[in-house]
Amino acid sequence: MMPVCTVFFLPGLGLDATAAAPLGEALDDRFRLVPIEFAVPAGEPDAVDGSVDALTRTALAAIAREADGGPWILLAHSMGGKIAAAIAAHVLAGRTGPDGESGLFGLAGSVLLAPSPPSPEPMSENRRVRMIGWVADESTLDEEQAQEFLSGNIASSLSDADSASALQQLSRFPPSLWRGWLEVGSREDISHEVGTLDLPVTVLAGDDDDDLGSTAQPALLKDVYPRAHFVPLPSTGHLIAYERPNEVAKAIVELWDTVIEPAPQTPAEWGRLIASSRTDVEVRSNFAERAVPDDATYAPLALTEDQLATLRRLADLLVPQPGTARIDLAARVDARLAGKPGDGWRPAGLPDDRVAYRLGLDALAQTWPDSPADQRVLVGRLVAGEEAVAAFPTAELSRRWFEDVRVDLVQSWMAHPASQARIGYDGFATGGTAPEPVGFSELAAGRRESWEPRELGRLGDRHENHDQEQHERDDA
Amino acid sequence: MNLDGMKTYQDDDEVDVVVVGTGAGGGPLLARLAARGLRVVAFEAGPNFDSTDFTQDELTAPRINWLSERISGGDTPTAFGPNNSGMGVGGGTLHWGAFTPRPDPRDLTLRTETGVGADWPIAHAELVRYLVEVERDIGVSGPTPYPWDAERTYLYEPVARNAPADLMALGCERLGVRATDAPAAMISRDREQPHHGLRRAGFNLGSIHQGDRFGTKASTAITYLPAAVADGAEIRPNSMVTGIERDGSGRVTGVTYLADGVERRQRCAALVLAGGGVETPRLLLHTGLANSSGLVGRNFLAHGAAQVWGRFDEQIRGYRGYPSALITEDFVRPQDADFAGGYLVQSLGVMPINFATNLVRGAGLWGKELMAALDDYRFSAGVGMNGEFLPSEDNLLELTDELDEWGLPRAEISLSPGENEKAIERHAITRMTEMLEAAGARSTRVVLRSAHTLGTCRMSIDPSDGVVDPDGRSHDIDNLWICDNSTFPSSLSANPGLTQMALALRTADRMLAG
Ligand SMILES: Cc1cc2nc3c(=O)[nH]c(=O)nc-3n(C[C@H](O)[C@H](O)[C@H](O)COP(=O)(O)OP(=O)(O)OC[C@H]3O[C@@H](n4cnc5c(N)ncnc54)[C@H](O)[C@@H]3O)c2cc1C
């Protein structure tokens, strides 16, 4: 089966891309696991120095190379966790990557394993000094040191093969990166740059881990990830990917099945266009935020829980979404109602939008019929102004309020990048801050340009050659 | 726009002229007065945008619109916000569609011709001289010769036609209706704009209502306002004028304004209100000035702006290219009219949120039918009318007792179309539907709407019949002028932007003449 989601794995200190192996086995083939390599020996062109910035740039470049335009998840362990926060902030801000032109799109959530937080990583000074001492002469860890590190970070022993692999990774880990992380990266405070990340996130942490264990994590991360779901793992140390590969896989599958898959996915070709340099940074950021799957436990800001529930029922009827995927349109309208500014007007005779919503939804809840057929009849009569929501003095005012509701809901649907892809709108990829101004050169019916998604028409004459090359590159 | 190094005045300086608003009315007037050496300050309630503030994200783009709430009544309440207002240095020209037909001479004498509507107290020939000047100043493209006006020439060849324009052309040809490339304040060749810089042509963006980064579309912020600043004008963004001060004789001595929440005063020898068809009457009603006629806020006018959308077999994707690239003026006085006046028709492509909003508000869609119509977006081409709207006592702007964020009473605007407007709309919908069907539309759908805010301080020769004289000067206060869409005595079938800029230069000349 074709993979539906890419999982980018960011390993922790002392480990490298090989550490993804146990996870690769545990994950089913809907997921494409792509480990990112930080452990490049000093002196090689892509060696990393252990600062958050350098690690982030490495990861961003790797993700940009491997991203296919579809949805992706960050799976990050320990040191990788801090980098995952920096990456998520970067992607949600729509920023361009190391090439200075294109960005990334498609981040749907994160699974974090005993992650290092955006704030300085808690670590006893003794331990830090001792570990830095291991590479004092720029040598790699010796067997004893590797063994000490491994056994200090697990709660029960690993299989022989895993143990051997971990030790091997530890003993070849670049000393400069080891030292750089302990001296610089781990101590950096990037909380301000990262801010609050409104992403679905699962945090796995071991009960037998110390500073980054299950009791420490909520305090370290709940403000960074308000949607974080913390999962404590009994009898587990720090090396969760080795100790609990099945739990990790389960967390990924659960995040996908219950949160990401139920939300609309932007097709890969469209995701690539949003990531490309044609799309403006701000537009990419807005799209990235709107593409994040909604929070099933969303607490309304302008409405009550009951009012939100009524609005959800209305949304299903007024703006029925195609297929099985759902945007929580009601929650998005609630968030817009709570924020400023409004849309610049309201019908005479109605109170301001927020109050009108409350009154209208409360009144509707009173008379909401049980059967779907009756619900449709009622909605049709409300749209036509043949029946009034009791909160409003006349049927005509009720109709006007209901018109605003319908507009707000459909605008929230239309603003989602997957909806724009669905209706065939790619104008977002013009007119922005791209390095060179970009617009349209093919305007004829049935025709498209080489940069446009293929479904949008036949290639216009002057675009044929270019497109040929593009496809060859895509296929390569 | 770049305001670095701009000349600035102190609040205590008595400047020659204060201008309130920097849109189609305020911009050209400011430039003209500054060019003649007057000490002028323009106040703008909205921010000074950088070109990179214009976004391609349609949901957040309305930050260039007036989003302070207005209250809308009548049979067909006007949808304000993105559909009907601008806010920021450049005013409505930041987001206008830049469709720039010239007014038809017959529309200026509608009352003489038909006994209804209003005549303009301005000769068409004089207006044309100013229109030509504006077209040169801002860079207007269009076809020469122009089928409905043998005299006319355009500076630049027309901008490229998009798919809706191709289809409207085809439909018109098959019906024997004349249609041609639309005049547009869009450059079709790169242009060096004095005091602004290079404006670039050829990007064919359909999103110009969200602002244009490349300067293809003219706004006052890249044309008249930089020229004004170069000639010593000051522009004060984020400054909302809330009051007008006067001396014992009733003449204006200055304005009060709110900037960063602080109330300040600016002294001036003369005041020009250019806040647009809603804000100018609101301020005058609030201050109780210039209203001996009782007509401030009366005769609110819009344009009938119904659209018809056709569903075609091919992907039209009318969001590409200049949105209204084709025009017909054949219906300015249709042979078979059962109404006074007439309308223009333009081809249409719109952005998705606009399309969806219009399907709900203008076509009453919901549920599966709405979603199916959205799936048809890419196959849809539209045509739209801009129709004469007769003045009526019942269409008006009044103050409510609810206060806005600056402490001013909010405006309530009532709009109900009369029999003439309904007859024009019916006629236009029939013709537009025929056009699309002739072009091969499989099905068509009507979207009802109105556009523009005009007439609330209309000009008149007789002081009892209007708020300002034909020059734009208040009938009541000799150093108070109005220069915006509120002065339109009738709506005309042409869209108001170009005419407004011409009126602005003319009012400036009249002020300079003393
Ligand atoms: C969506 C849309 C599309 C349009 N397309 C076209 C078109 O294609 N062709 C055409 O001819 N016309 C078009 N128009 C109409 C055109 O934009 C207007 O006719 C024109 O801008 C009106 O000029 P104005 O000077 O009256 O007001 P505006 O251009 O609106 O300028 C008024 C300015 O005054 C400021 N202001 C108001 N009150 C105060 C205050 N108290 N203190 C300080 N500042 C204040 C406002 O912030 C605003 O910037 C369009 C309008 C809209 C809404």
Short mmCIF file of N, CA, C and O and ligand atoms in Angstrom, two decimals, chain B residues 19-28 42-47 64-66 70 79 81-101 183 208-209 217 220 236 238-243 256-258 273-280 282-283 303 322 324 346 354 386 406 408 449 451-454 483-488 494-501 504, ligand 1:
data_model
loop_
_atom_site.label_atom_id
_atom_site.label_comp_id
_atom_site.label_asym_id
_atom_site.label_seq_id
_atom_site.Cartn_x
_atom_site.Cartn_y
_atom_site.Cartn_z
N VAL B 19 -7.23 67.68 4.73
CA VAL B 19 -8.04 66.76 3.92
C VAL B 19 -8.29 65.52 4.77
O VAL B 19 -7.34 64.94 5.31
N VAL B 20 -9.53 65.10 4.88
CA VAL B 20 -9.87 63.91 5.67
C VAL B 20 -10.13 62.76 4.72
O VAL B 20 -11.17 62.70 4.07
N GLY B 21 -9.15 61.84 4.61
CA GLY B 21 -9.31 60.69 3.71
C GLY B 21 -8.31 60.78 2.55
O GLY B 21 -8.01 61.86 2.06
N THR B 22 -7.82 59.63 2.14
CA THR B 22 -6.76 59.60 1.12
C THR B 22 -7.12 58.70 -0.06
O THR B 22 -6.25 58.16 -0.73
N GLY B 23 -8.42 58.48 -0.28
CA GLY B 23 -8.85 57.59 -1.37
C GLY B 23 -8.97 58.33 -2.69
O GLY B 23 -8.20 59.24 -3.01
N ALA B 24 -9.97 57.91 -3.47
CA ALA B 24 -10.14 58.45 -4.82
C ALA B 24 -10.46 59.93 -4.81
O ALA B 24 -10.13 60.66 -5.74
N GLY B 25 -11.08 60.41 -3.73
CA GLY B 25 -11.36 61.84 -3.63
C GLY B 25 -10.18 62.60 -3.03
O GLY B 25 -9.69 63.58 -3.59
N GLY B 26 -9.73 62.14 -1.85
CA GLY B 26 -8.68 62.87 -1.14
C GLY B 26 -7.34 62.87 -1.84
O GLY B 26 -6.62 63.88 -1.82
N GLY B 27 -6.97 61.76 -2.47
CA GLY B 27 -5.62 61.62 -3.05
C GLY B 27 -5.31 62.65 -4.13
O GLY B 27 -4.35 63.43 -4.01
N PRO B 28 -6.11 62.67 -5.20
CA PRO B 28 -5.80 63.61 -6.29
C PRO B 28 -5.89 65.07 -5.84
O PRO B 28 -5.07 65.91 -6.24
N ALA B 42 -3.12 65.57 5.15
CA ALA B 42 -4.21 64.61 4.98
C ALA B 42 -4.27 63.68 6.18
O ALA B 42 -3.23 63.19 6.64
N PHE B 43 -5.46 63.46 6.69
CA PHE B 43 -5.67 62.52 7.79
C PHE B 43 -6.25 61.23 7.23
O PHE B 43 -7.15 61.27 6.39
N GLU B 44 -5.72 60.13 7.71
CA GLU B 44 -6.23 58.85 7.24
C GLU B 44 -6.47 57.96 8.46
O GLU B 44 -5.55 57.70 9.24
N ALA B 45 -7.71 57.51 8.60
CA ALA B 45 -8.06 56.68 9.76
C ALA B 45 -7.28 55.37 9.78
O ALA B 45 -6.94 54.84 10.83
N GLY B 46 -6.99 54.84 8.61
CA GLY B 46 -6.34 53.53 8.52
C GLY B 46 -4.83 53.64 8.50
O GLY B 46 -4.26 54.74 8.49
N PRO B 47 -4.17 52.49 8.49
CA PRO B 47 -2.70 52.47 8.50
C PRO B 47 -2.08 52.82 7.15
O PRO B 47 -2.77 52.87 6.13
N ILE B 64 -7.42 45.66 4.70
CA ILE B 64 -7.38 46.95 4.00
C ILE B 64 -8.79 47.54 3.86
O ILE B 64 -8.97 48.54 3.19
N ASN B 65 -9.76 46.91 4.48
CA ASN B 65 -11.14 47.41 4.40
C ASN B 65 -11.57 48.06 5.71
O ASN B 65 -10.97 47.83 6.75
N TRP B 66 -12.62 48.84 5.61
CA TRP B 66 -13.20 49.48 6.79
C TRP B 66 -14.00 48.42 7.53
O TRP B 66 -15.06 48.01 7.07
N ARG B 70 -20.82 48.85 10.63
CA ARG B 70 -21.90 49.70 10.15
C ARG B 70 -23.18 48.86 10.21
O ARG B 70 -23.13 47.64 10.11
N ALA B 79 -24.06 45.01 2.05
CA ALA B 79 -22.98 44.30 2.73
C ALA B 79 -21.76 45.21 2.70
O ALA B 79 -21.18 45.43 1.64
N GLY B 81 -17.95 46.22 4.70
CA GLY B 81 -16.73 45.42 4.82
C GLY B 81 -16.04 45.32 3.48
O GLY B 81 -16.00 46.29 2.73
N PRO B 82 -15.54 44.14 3.13
CA PRO B 82 -14.74 44.00 1.91
C PRO B 82 -15.48 44.43 0.64
O PRO B 82 -14.86 44.88 -0.31
N ASN B 83 -16.79 44.31 0.65
CA ASN B 83 -17.52 44.63 -0.57
C ASN B 83 -17.65 46.11 -0.79
O ASN B 83 -17.99 46.57 -1.86
N ASN B 84 -17.43 46.91 0.23
CA ASN B 84 -17.89 48.29 0.10
C ASN B 84 -17.09 49.36 0.81
O ASN B 84 -17.64 50.40 1.12
N SER B 85 -15.82 49.18 1.04
CA SER B 85 -15.12 50.22 1.77
C SER B 85 -13.63 49.99 1.72
O SER B 85 -13.17 48.89 1.52
N GLY B 86 -12.90 51.09 1.94
CA GLY B 86 -11.45 50.97 2.06
C GLY B 86 -11.00 51.70 3.29
O GLY B 86 -11.69 52.58 3.79
N MET B 87 -9.86 51.31 3.82
CA MET B 87 -9.32 52.00 4.98
C MET B 87 -7.82 51.84 4.97
O MET B 87 -7.30 50.74 4.99
N GLY B 88 -7.13 52.97 4.95
CA GLY B 88 -5.68 52.93 4.88
C GLY B 88 -5.25 54.00 3.89
O GLY B 88 -6.08 54.52 3.14
N VAL B 89 -3.96 54.31 3.91
CA VAL B 89 -3.47 55.33 2.98
C VAL B 89 -3.69 54.80 1.56
O VAL B 89 -3.10 53.79 1.18
N GLY B 90 -4.57 55.46 0.83
CA GLY B 90 -5.00 54.98 -0.48
C GLY B 90 -6.50 54.74 -0.53
O GLY B 90 -7.09 54.64 -1.60
N GLY B 91 -7.10 54.60 0.66
CA GLY B 91 -8.55 54.44 0.76
C GLY B 91 -9.06 53.31 -0.12
O GLY B 91 -8.44 52.25 -0.24
N GLY B 92 -10.21 53.54 -0.74
CA GLY B 92 -10.84 52.52 -1.56
C GLY B 92 -10.02 52.12 -2.77
O GLY B 92 -10.26 51.04 -3.35
N THR B 93 -9.05 52.93 -3.15
CA THR B 93 -8.29 52.55 -4.35
C THR B 93 -7.29 51.44 -4.06
O THR B 93 -6.69 50.89 -4.98
N LEU B 94 -7.10 51.10 -2.78
CA LEU B 94 -6.23 49.95 -2.49
C LEU B 94 -6.90 48.67 -2.98
O LEU B 94 -6.24 47.76 -3.45
N HIS B 95 -8.22 48.62 -2.82
CA HIS B 95 -8.89 47.36 -3.11
C HIS B 95 -9.87 47.47 -4.28
O HIS B 95 -10.53 46.49 -4.62
N TRP B 96 -9.95 48.63 -4.93
CA TRP B 96 -10.94 48.75 -6.00
C TRP B 96 -10.60 47.83 -7.17
O TRP B 96 -9.47 47.31 -7.27
N GLY B 97 -11.57 47.62 -8.04
CA GLY B 97 -11.36 46.74 -9.19
C GLY B 97 -10.72 47.44 -10.37
O GLY B 97 -10.42 46.79 -11.39
N ALA B 98 -10.51 48.76 -10.26
CA ALA B 98 -9.80 49.52 -11.30
C ALA B 98 -10.47 49.47 -12.67
O ALA B 98 -9.82 49.68 -13.70
N PHE B 99 -11.74 49.19 -12.66
CA PHE B 99 -12.54 49.19 -13.90
C PHE B 99 -12.92 50.66 -14.11
O PHE B 99 -13.57 51.26 -13.26
N THR B 100 -12.49 51.24 -15.23
CA THR B 100 -12.57 52.69 -15.35
C THR B 100 -13.31 53.18 -16.59
O THR B 100 -12.74 53.91 -17.43
N PRO B 101 -14.58 52.81 -16.74
CA PRO B 101 -15.36 53.42 -17.81
C PRO B 101 -15.52 54.92 -17.52
O PRO B 101 -15.52 55.33 -16.36
N PRO B 183 -11.74 49.42 -20.33
CA PRO B 183 -10.78 50.41 -19.82
C PRO B 183 -10.47 50.06 -18.38
O PRO B 183 -11.38 49.74 -17.61
N ILE B 208 -6.68 41.41 -7.37
CA ILE B 208 -6.38 42.83 -7.12
C ILE B 208 -7.27 43.48 -6.07
O ILE B 208 -6.90 44.50 -5.51
N HIS B 209 -8.44 42.89 -5.78
CA HIS B 209 -9.26 43.47 -4.71
C HIS B 209 -8.61 43.31 -3.34
O HIS B 209 -9.06 43.88 -2.37
N LYS B 217 -1.84 47.70 -10.78
CA LYS B 217 -3.08 48.45 -10.58
C LYS B 217 -2.76 49.81 -9.97
O LYS B 217 -1.94 49.91 -9.06
N THR B 220 -4.22 55.45 -5.30
CA THR B 220 -3.66 56.77 -5.00
C THR B 220 -2.35 56.61 -4.24
O THR B 220 -1.48 57.47 -4.31
N ARG B 236 -1.05 61.82 7.54
CA ARG B 236 -1.03 61.24 8.90
C ARG B 236 -1.91 60.01 8.96
O ARG B 236 -3.13 60.10 9.08
N ASN B 238 -3.39 56.36 10.61
CA ASN B 238 -3.90 55.99 11.94
C ASN B 238 -4.43 57.20 12.69
O ASN B 238 -4.29 57.29 13.90
N SER B 239 -5.01 58.12 11.98
CA SER B 239 -5.53 59.35 12.58
C SER B 239 -6.97 59.55 12.13
O SER B 239 -7.23 59.87 10.98
N MET B 240 -7.85 59.36 13.07
CA MET B 240 -9.28 59.41 12.78
C MET B 240 -9.84 60.76 13.19
O MET B 240 -9.80 61.12 14.37
N VAL B 241 -10.34 61.50 12.23
CA VAL B 241 -10.94 62.81 12.53
C VAL B 241 -12.31 62.59 13.15
O VAL B 241 -13.15 61.87 12.60
N THR B 242 -12.51 63.19 14.32
CA THR B 242 -13.76 62.96 15.06
C THR B 242 -14.56 64.23 15.29
O THR B 242 -15.70 64.16 15.74
N GLY B 243 -13.98 65.39 15.00
CA GLY B 243 -14.72 66.63 15.25
C GLY B 243 -14.23 67.76 14.37
O GLY B 243 -13.14 67.69 13.78
N THR B 256 -10.56 67.99 15.23
CA THR B 256 -10.00 67.16 16.29
C THR B 256 -9.85 65.76 15.74
O THR B 256 -10.62 65.33 14.88
N TYR B 257 -8.82 65.08 16.19
CA TYR B 257 -8.60 63.72 15.69
C TYR B 257 -8.02 62.84 16.78
O TYR B 257 -7.43 63.32 17.75
N LEU B 258 -8.20 61.54 16.60
CA LEU B 258 -7.68 60.56 17.55
C LEU B 258 -6.54 59.80 16.89
O LEU B 258 -6.70 59.21 15.83
N LEU B 273 -13.57 67.31 3.33
CA LEU B 273 -13.96 65.97 3.78
C LEU B 273 -13.93 65.03 2.59
O LEU B 273 -14.60 65.27 1.58
N ALA B 274 -13.15 63.98 2.71
CA ALA B 274 -13.02 63.00 1.63
C ALA B 274 -13.04 61.60 2.23
O ALA B 274 -12.27 60.72 1.84
N GLY B 275 -13.93 61.40 3.18
CA GLY B 275 -13.98 60.13 3.90
C GLY B 275 -14.87 59.08 3.26
O GLY B 275 -15.01 57.98 3.77
N GLY B 276 -15.49 59.44 2.14
CA GLY B 276 -16.33 58.47 1.43
C GLY B 276 -17.80 58.65 1.76
O GLY B 276 -18.18 59.42 2.66
N GLY B 277 -18.63 57.90 1.03
CA GLY B 277 -20.08 58.09 1.07
C GLY B 277 -20.74 57.73 2.39
O GLY B 277 -21.90 58.07 2.60
N VAL B 278 -20.03 57.07 3.29
CA VAL B 278 -20.60 56.76 4.60
C VAL B 278 -19.97 57.64 5.69
O VAL B 278 -20.67 58.23 6.51
N GLU B 279 -18.64 57.74 5.69
CA GLU B 279 -17.97 58.44 6.79
C GLU B 279 -18.17 59.94 6.75
O GLU B 279 -18.28 60.59 7.79
N THR B 280 -18.23 60.53 5.57
CA THR B 280 -18.41 61.98 5.51
C THR B 280 -19.78 62.40 6.07
O THR B 280 -19.84 63.25 6.96
N ARG B 282 -21.58 60.77 8.11
CA ARG B 282 -21.61 60.40 9.53
C ARG B 282 -20.96 61.51 10.36
O ARG B 282 -21.49 61.92 11.39
N LEU B 283 -19.82 61.99 9.90
CA LEU B 283 -19.12 63.04 10.64
C LEU B 283 -19.95 64.33 10.65
O LEU B 283 -20.02 65.03 11.66
N HIS B 303 -25.09 51.02 -6.69
CA HIS B 303 -25.31 50.54 -8.06
C HIS B 303 -25.92 49.15 -7.96
O HIS B 303 -25.48 48.36 -7.13
N TYR B 322 -6.91 39.87 -15.24
CA TYR B 322 -7.67 41.01 -14.77
C TYR B 322 -9.15 40.60 -14.70
O TYR B 322 -9.70 40.11 -15.67
N SER B 324 -12.13 41.92 -14.71
CA SER B 324 -13.24 42.44 -15.53
C SER B 324 -12.69 42.98 -16.84
O SER B 324 -12.74 44.18 -17.08
N GLN B 346 -19.87 43.89 -17.45
CA GLN B 346 -18.46 43.49 -17.47
C GLN B 346 -18.35 41.99 -17.29
O GLN B 346 -19.22 41.36 -16.69
N ASN B 354 -15.09 35.13 -2.01
CA ASN B 354 -16.08 36.05 -2.56
C ASN B 354 -17.17 35.26 -3.28
O ASN B 354 -18.37 35.51 -3.11
N ASN B 386 -23.44 47.02 -13.80
CA ASN B 386 -23.34 48.18 -12.91
C ASN B 386 -24.44 49.12 -13.37
O ASN B 386 -24.36 49.71 -14.45
N TRP B 406 -14.13 54.84 18.33
CA TRP B 406 -13.61 56.21 18.49
C TRP B 406 -14.60 57.09 19.26
O TRP B 406 -14.40 58.29 19.37
N LEU B 408 -17.68 57.70 18.25
CA LEU B 408 -18.66 58.31 17.34
C LEU B 408 -19.88 57.38 17.22
O LEU B 408 -19.72 56.16 17.25
N ARG B 449 -26.83 41.49 -5.87
CA ARG B 449 -26.03 42.30 -4.94
C ARG B 449 -26.04 43.75 -5.39
O ARG B 449 -26.52 44.07 -6.47
N ALA B 451 -23.50 47.57 -5.06
CA ALA B 451 -22.13 47.99 -4.78
C ALA B 451 -22.07 49.51 -4.70
O ALA B 451 -22.92 50.20 -5.26
N HIS B 452 -21.05 50.01 -4.01
CA HIS B 452 -20.70 51.43 -3.94
C HIS B 452 -21.60 52.22 -2.97
O HIS B 452 -22.75 51.83 -2.72
N THR B 453 -21.05 53.29 -2.46
CA THR B 453 -21.76 54.11 -1.47
C THR B 453 -21.68 55.56 -1.91
O THR B 453 -20.64 56.19 -1.83
N LEU B 454 -22.81 56.08 -2.42
CA LEU B 454 -22.81 57.39 -3.08
C LEU B 454 -23.95 58.26 -2.56
O LEU B 454 -24.90 57.75 -1.95
N CYS B 483 -15.18 66.18 -1.00
CA CYS B 483 -14.58 65.65 -2.22
C CYS B 483 -14.56 64.12 -2.12
O CYS B 483 -13.53 63.51 -1.85
N ASP B 484 -15.71 63.52 -2.29
CA ASP B 484 -15.77 62.06 -2.30
C ASP B 484 -17.10 61.62 -2.90
O ASP B 484 -17.88 62.45 -3.37
N ASN B 485 -17.34 60.33 -2.86
CA ASN B 485 -18.52 59.76 -3.52
C ASN B 485 -19.85 60.27 -2.96
O ASN B 485 -20.89 60.09 -3.58
N SER B 486 -19.81 60.90 -1.79
CA SER B 486 -21.07 61.37 -1.22
C SER B 486 -21.66 62.51 -2.05
O SER B 486 -22.85 62.78 -1.94
N THR B 487 -20.86 63.17 -2.86
CA THR B 487 -21.37 64.34 -3.61
C THR B 487 -22.11 63.95 -4.89
O THR B 487 -22.70 64.80 -5.54
N PHE B 488 -22.09 62.68 -5.26
CA PHE B 488 -22.73 62.28 -6.52
C PHE B 488 -24.24 62.54 -6.47
O PHE B 488 -24.93 61.98 -5.61
N ALA B 494 -21.71 54.31 -15.01
CA ALA B 494 -20.27 54.00 -14.91
C ALA B 494 -19.89 53.82 -13.45
O ALA B 494 -20.46 54.45 -12.56
N ASN B 495 -18.91 52.99 -13.21
CA ASN B 495 -18.38 52.83 -11.86
C ASN B 495 -17.75 54.15 -11.43
O ASN B 495 -17.25 54.91 -12.25
N PRO B 496 -17.75 54.43 -10.11
CA PRO B 496 -17.50 55.80 -9.65
C PRO B 496 -16.04 56.23 -9.49
O PRO B 496 -15.78 57.43 -9.33
N GLY B 497 -15.09 55.30 -9.51
CA GLY B 497 -13.72 55.64 -9.10
C GLY B 497 -13.06 56.69 -9.99
O GLY B 497 -12.53 57.70 -9.50
N LEU B 498 -13.07 56.46 -11.28
CA LEU B 498 -12.39 57.38 -12.20
C LEU B 498 -13.06 58.76 -12.15
O LEU B 498 -12.38 59.79 -12.07
N THR B 499 -14.38 58.77 -12.18
CA THR B 499 -15.12 60.03 -12.11
C THR B 499 -14.77 60.77 -10.82
O THR B 499 -14.60 61.99 -10.82
N GLN B 500 -14.65 60.04 -9.73
CA GLN B 500 -14.31 60.66 -8.45
C GLN B 500 -12.95 61.35 -8.52
O GLN B 500 -12.77 62.45 -8.02
N MET B 501 -11.99 60.70 -9.14
CA MET B 501 -10.66 61.31 -9.22
C MET B 501 -10.70 62.58 -10.07
O MET B 501 -10.06 63.58 -9.75
N ALA B 504 -12.13 65.30 -8.11
CA ALA B 504 -11.18 65.76 -7.10
C ALA B 504 -10.25 66.82 -7.67
O ALA B 504 -10.00 67.86 -7.04
C1 LIG C 1 -14.82 46.00 -3.74
C2 LIG C 1 -14.87 47.30 -4.48
C3 LIG C 1 -14.51 47.34 -5.82
C4 LIG C 1 -14.55 48.54 -6.51
N1 LIG C 1 -14.20 48.53 -7.81
C5 LIG C 1 -14.30 49.66 -8.51
C6 LIG C 1 -13.97 49.67 -9.86
O1 LIG C 1 -13.56 48.65 -10.43
N2 LIG C 1 -14.09 50.81 -10.55
C7 LIG C 1 -14.52 51.96 -9.94
O2 LIG C 1 -14.60 52.96 -10.59
N3 LIG C 1 -14.81 51.98 -8.64
C8 LIG C 1 -14.72 50.87 -7.91
N4 LIG C 1 -15.02 50.89 -6.59
C9 LIG C 1 -15.44 52.14 -5.98
C10 LIG C 1 -14.28 53.04 -5.62
O3 LIG C 1 -13.38 52.35 -4.80
C11 LIG C 1 -14.84 54.25 -4.91
O4 LIG C 1 -15.70 54.92 -5.79
C12 LIG C 1 -13.79 55.24 -4.44
O5 LIG C 1 -12.75 54.65 -3.74
C13 LIG C 1 -14.48 56.26 -3.57
O6 LIG C 1 -13.61 57.28 -3.22
P1 LIG C 1 -13.84 58.14 -1.93
O7 LIG C 1 -12.80 59.20 -1.91
O8 LIG C 1 -15.26 58.55 -1.90
O9 LIG C 1 -13.65 57.19 -0.69
P2 LIG C 1 -12.53 56.13 -0.36
O10 LIG C 1 -11.69 55.84 -1.52
O11 LIG C 1 -13.23 55.02 0.31
O12 LIG C 1 -11.62 56.87 0.71
C14 LIG C 1 -12.06 57.27 1.96
C15 LIG C 1 -10.90 57.25 2.93
O13 LIG C 1 -11.19 58.12 4.02
C16 LIG C 1 -10.79 57.54 5.23
N5 LIG C 1 -11.61 58.12 6.28
C17 LIG C 1 -12.94 58.05 6.38
N6 LIG C 1 -13.34 58.73 7.47
C18 LIG C 1 -12.25 59.25 8.05
C19 LIG C 1 -12.03 60.05 9.20
N7 LIG C 1 -13.05 60.49 9.94
N8 LIG C 1 -10.76 60.39 9.51
C20 LIG C 1 -9.73 59.97 8.76
N9 LIG C 1 -9.89 59.20 7.64
C21 LIG C 1 -11.13 58.86 7.30
C22 LIG C 1 -11.04 56.08 5.01
O14 LIG C 1 -10.25 55.29 5.88
C23 LIG C 1 -10.65 55.90 3.55
O15 LIG C 1 -9.29 55.58 3.43
C24 LIG C 1 -14.96 49.72 -5.88
C25 LIG C 1 -15.30 49.69 -4.53
C26 LIG C 1 -15.27 48.50 -3.84
C27 LIG C 1 -15.65 48.49 -2.42
#
